[in-house]
Amino acid sequence: MAGSLPVSPLAPEKFPDLPVIAGVTFASAAAGVKYQGRDDVMLAVLQPGSSVAGVFTKSKTRAAPVLDCQAKLGGSSSDGAAVLVNSGNANAFTGQFGQASVKEITSAVSEILGVPEARVFTASTGVIGEPLPHDRITAKIEELSGALSGAGIEAAANAIMTTDTFAKGAGAQVVIDGKEIQIAGIAKGSGMIAPDMATMLVYIFTDAAYDQSALQGLLSGLNETSFNAITVDSDTSTSDSLLLCATGASGVDATGNADFAAALKTVMLDLAHQVVRDGEGATKFIEIQIAGAVSDSEAKTHGLAIANSPLVKTAIAGEDPNWGRVVMAIGKSGAEADRDLLSISFGGVLVAEKGWVSEGYREELGAAEMKKQEIVLSVNLGLGSGAATVWTCDLTHQYISINADYRS
């Protein structure tokens, strides 16, 4: 499937020029796990002293690689570390075979690279319920080891794609104590995207030094307003994984630094938005702003109810300013709302207020907003100071076409 679809109309013009991150090298290879004629395995190797933090899917049917990674977080950073990812097969719902596959891969990486097995993190993405042909992957580890390069991050981003129509990358720089710190990240995700931790595969690297426990706290916090604030289709994957790796190669300790946190948030938001822009069949990028809720959490509940509504998403796909769909989604969310207090706007156009259509609203004004490629939908509940922003895309016929033959 990867590479067979037209590039999303919401895609960036090109893959960004990402900074080289000292202390990490990358390699990619074609193992033929499912796809032919393209790289489908990527390896990243971190220098000793690197800190690794992560967040993972809360799915009750999470994949064997996710369970293995979760068990390994917080290990000694005095050793090096490695990350190996394959596309084409999720190694999920594969029972004992799945666990054995993870063991075979992590053991082979450990033996060939000299990295402790407890510091080898893996991920798999693709079809659920089919045994992973791990021998095809282990047969490529020597090749991967010999091809490691600090400049290989774009190829790595391409190797982890499934139904993605473009590789996703984002970077940032921040100056701490007079020295420039680099951050670079890659992601894959297009369908089966709903916020329940990270909603995709994401790998972010920095040359800053950072205490592991503090890094974990930082990542978990920023995740709530970035990857956990997006949705494409309301379905949470069995394989969602986000790893943040700090190599320390710069010699600058960024632990607790506010500027570093802000730069990291910029990278995370950029990658999260790219996933939405590559939503399967997407033609519209939608930002939903909720204000006036009882609390921030209730604001987010309302926002996600709107973002996940097939009726809202198909109306936007059809460029129909059907504000009644938004009213419906707010009413069903389960969070506090008062019909006669809320207001709804499309872009800068006030559509509804005080329990009725706005006096100055004209249908052609709303229709003009719906014709835009990027749409802002705003709701003020008039109940309190709670606020949240979530992002989604429209729902088109192409989404059905992609997923109706996903396994073929």
mmCIF file of N, CA, C and O in Angstrom, residues 205-240:
data_model
loop_
_atom_site.group_PDB
_atom_site.id
_atom_site.type_symbol
_atom_site.label_atom_id
_atom_site.label_comp_id
_atom_site.label_asym_id
_atom_site.label_seq_id
_atom_site.Cartn_x
_atom_site.Cartn_y
_atom_site.Cartn_z
ATOM 1 N N PHE A 205 14.809 12.729 18.424
ATOM 2 C CA PHE A 205 16.190 12.653 18.901
ATOM 3 C C PHE A 205 16.726 14.049 19.183
ATOM 4 O O PHE A 205 16.418 15.003 18.463
ATOM 5 N N THR A 206 17.537 14.162 20.217
ATOM 6 C CA THR A 206 18.208 15.420 20.536
ATOM 7 C C THR A 206 19.609 15.134 21.043
ATOM 8 O O THR A 206 19.862 14.062 21.621
ATOM 9 N N ASP A 207 20.523 16.082 20.818
ATOM 10 C CA ASP A 207 21.886 15.916 21.323
ATOM 11 C C ASP A 207 22.044 16.497 22.723
ATOM 12 O O ASP A 207 23.137 16.529 23.277
ATOM 13 N N ALA A 208 20.944 16.964 23.314
ATOM 14 C CA ALA A 208 20.994 17.460 24.689
ATOM 15 C C ALA A 208 21.154 16.301 25.661
ATOM 16 O O ALA A 208 20.752 15.165 25.378
ATOM 17 N N ALA A 209 21.734 16.582 26.800
ATOM 18 C CA ALA A 209 21.709 15.638 27.914
ATOM 19 C C ALA A 209 20.447 15.917 28.717
ATOM 20 O O ALA A 209 20.029 17.071 28.852
ATOM 21 N N TYR A 210 19.804 14.864 29.232
ATOM 22 C CA TYR A 210 18.564 15.058 29.975
ATOM 23 C C TYR A 210 18.360 13.881 30.907
ATOM 24 O O TYR A 210 18.440 12.720 30.497
ATOM 25 N N ASP A 211 18.084 14.171 32.176
ATOM 26 C CA ASP A 211 17.785 13.123 33.143
ATOM 27 C C ASP A 211 16.606 12.283 32.658
ATOM 28 O O ASP A 211 15.581 12.832 32.248
ATOM 29 N N GLN A 212 16.722 10.950 32.711
ATOM 30 C CA GLN A 212 15.707 10.077 32.132
ATOM 31 C C GLN A 212 14.330 10.263 32.768
ATOM 32 O O GLN A 212 13.315 10.362 32.075
ATOM 33 N N SER A 213 14.285 10.323 34.078
ATOM 34 C CA SER A 213 13.002 10.474 34.761
ATOM 35 C C SER A 213 12.343 11.806 34.402
ATOM 36 O O SER A 213 11.137 11.867 34.136
ATOM 37 N N ALA A 214 13.135 12.871 34.380
ATOM 38 C CA ALA A 214 12.605 14.178 34.010
ATOM 39 C C ALA A 214 12.184 14.203 32.540
ATOM 40 O O ALA A 214 11.186 14.835 32.175
ATOM 41 N N LEU A 215 12.938 13.513 31.685
ATOM 42 C CA LEU A 215 12.607 13.436 30.260
ATOM 43 C C LEU A 215 11.264 12.738 30.067
ATOM 44 O O LEU A 215 10.454 13.158 29.236
ATOM 45 N N GLN A 216 11.036 11.697 30.849
ATOM 46 C CA GLN A 216 9.765 10.983 30.770
ATOM 47 C C GLN A 216 8.607 11.892 31.157
ATOM 48 O O GLN A 216 7.563 11.916 30.499
ATOM 49 N N GLY A 217 8.795 12.660 32.213
ATOM 50 C CA GLY A 217 7.748 13.578 32.638
ATOM 51 C C GLY A 217 7.464 14.656 31.609
ATOM 52 O O GLY A 217 6.300 15.001 31.352
ATOM 53 N N LEU A 218 8.519 15.185 31.018
ATOM 54 C CA LEU A 218 8.364 16.203 29.985
ATOM 55 C C LEU A 218 7.599 15.656 28.794
ATOM 56 O O LEU A 218 6.659 16.279 28.288
ATOM 57 N N LEU A 219 7.982 14.473 28.334
ATOM 58 C CA LEU A 219 7.340 13.861 27.172
ATOM 59 C C LEU A 219 5.869 13.583 27.442
ATOM 60 O O LEU A 219 5.002 13.889 26.611
ATOM 61 N N SER A 220 5.574 13.005 28.584
ATOM 62 C CA SER A 220 4.183 12.673 28.910
ATOM 63 C C SER A 220 3.319 13.914 28.955
ATOM 64 O O SER A 220 2.165 13.906 28.486
ATOM 65 N N GLY A 221 3.852 15.003 29.491
ATOM 66 C CA GLY A 221 3.089 16.243 29.567
ATOM 67 C C GLY A 221 2.833 16.858 28.205
ATOM 68 O O GLY A 221 1.695 17.224 27.874
ATOM 69 N N LEU A 222 3.873 16.974 27.387
ATOM 70 C CA LEU A 222 3.722 17.575 26.059
ATOM 71 C C LEU A 222 2.871 16.714 25.138
ATOM 72 O O LEU A 222 2.210 17.223 24.213
ATOM 73 N N ASN A 223 2.854 15.426 25.377
ATOM 74 C CA ASN A 223 2.083 14.512 24.553
ATOM 75 C C ASN A 223 0.585 14.822 24.602
ATOM 76 O O ASN A 223 -0.132 14.663 23.615
ATOM 77 N N GLU A 224 0.107 15.299 25.745
ATOM 78 C CA GLU A 224 -1.325 15.522 25.918
ATOM 79 C C GLU A 224 -1.865 16.606 24.995
ATOM 80 O O GLU A 224 -3.036 16.559 24.588
ATOM 81 N N THR A 225 -1.045 17.590 24.668
ATOM 82 C CA THR A 225 -1.516 18.689 23.817
ATOM 83 C C THR A 225 -0.955 18.609 22.398
ATOM 84 O O THR A 225 -1.063 19.567 21.630
ATOM 85 N N SER A 226 -0.371 17.482 22.054
ATOM 86 C CA SER A 226 0.142 17.301 20.690
ATOM 87 C C SER A 226 -0.412 16.001 20.104
ATOM 88 O O SER A 226 -1.498 15.998 19.509
ATOM 89 N N PHE A 227 0.275 14.897 20.316
ATOM 90 C CA PHE A 227 -0.180 13.637 19.722
ATOM 91 C C PHE A 227 -1.496 13.147 20.308
ATOM 92 O O PHE A 227 -2.265 12.469 19.638
ATOM 93 N N ASN A 228 -1.751 13.468 21.566
ATOM 94 C CA ASN A 228 -3.021 13.066 22.163
ATOM 95 C C ASN A 228 -4.137 14.059 21.883
ATOM 96 O O ASN A 228 -5.209 13.954 22.467
ATOM 97 N N ALA A 229 -3.887 15.002 21.009
ATOM 98 C CA ALA A 229 -4.915 15.979 20.645
ATOM 99 C C ALA A 229 -5.213 15.925 19.152
ATOM 100 O O ALA A 229 -5.703 16.889 18.573
ATOM 101 N N ILE A 230 -4.923 14.790 18.523
ATOM 102 C CA ILE A 230 -5.249 14.615 17.107
ATOM 103 C C ILE A 230 -6.094 13.359 16.931
ATOM 104 O O ILE A 230 -6.073 12.448 17.753
ATOM 105 N N THR A 231 -6.842 13.332 15.847
ATOM 106 C CA THR A 231 -7.605 12.149 15.486
ATOM 107 C C THR A 231 -7.885 12.192 13.988
ATOM 108 O O THR A 231 -8.127 13.257 13.424
ATOM 109 N N VAL A 232 -7.827 11.040 13.365
ATOM 110 C CA VAL A 232 -8.212 10.908 11.959
ATOM 111 C C VAL A 232 -9.534 10.162 11.854
ATOM 112 O O VAL A 232 -10.454 10.583 11.181
ATOM 113 N N ASP A 233 -9.634 9.035 12.574
ATOM 114 C CA ASP A 233 -10.800 8.172 12.387
ATOM 115 C C ASP A 233 -11.339 7.566 13.683
ATOM 116 O O ASP A 233 -12.178 6.678 13.640
ATOM 117 N N SER A 234 -10.842 8.004 14.824
ATOM 118 C CA SER A 234 -11.287 7.576 16.161
ATOM 119 C C SER A 234 -10.800 6.184 16.550
ATOM 120 O O SER A 234 -11.141 5.705 17.634
ATOM 121 N N ASP A 235 -9.999 5.528 15.724
ATOM 122 C CA ASP A 235 -9.516 4.185 16.044
ATOM 123 C C ASP A 235 -8.083 4.224 16.565
ATOM 124 O O ASP A 235 -7.190 4.764 15.926
ATOM 125 N N THR A 236 -7.889 3.619 17.743
ATOM 126 C CA THR A 236 -6.581 3.600 18.388
ATOM 127 C C THR A 236 -5.820 2.334 18.008
ATOM 128 O O THR A 236 -6.331 1.227 18.151
ATOM 129 N N SER A 237 -4.599 2.487 17.561
ATOM 130 C CA SER A 237 -3.793 1.367 17.094
ATOM 131 C C SER A 237 -3.325 0.480 18.235
ATOM 132 O O SER A 237 -3.194 0.909 19.382
ATOM 133 N N THR A 238 -3.020 -0.754 17.901
ATOM 134 C CA THR A 238 -2.409 -1.697 18.842
ATOM 135 C C THR A 238 -0.916 -1.453 18.995
ATOM 136 O O THR A 238 -0.273 -2.067 19.843
ATOM 137 N N SER A 239 -0.351 -0.578 18.166
ATOM 138 C CA SER A 239 1.107 -0.476 18.056
ATOM 139 C C SER A 239 1.674 0.903 18.359
ATOM 140 O O SER A 239 2.881 1.115 18.233
ATOM 141 N N ASP A 240 0.831 1.854 18.758
ATOM 142 C CA ASP A 240 1.287 3.230 18.959
ATOM 143 C C ASP A 240 2.487 3.318 19.897
ATOM 144 O O ASP A 240 2.445 2.840 21.024
#
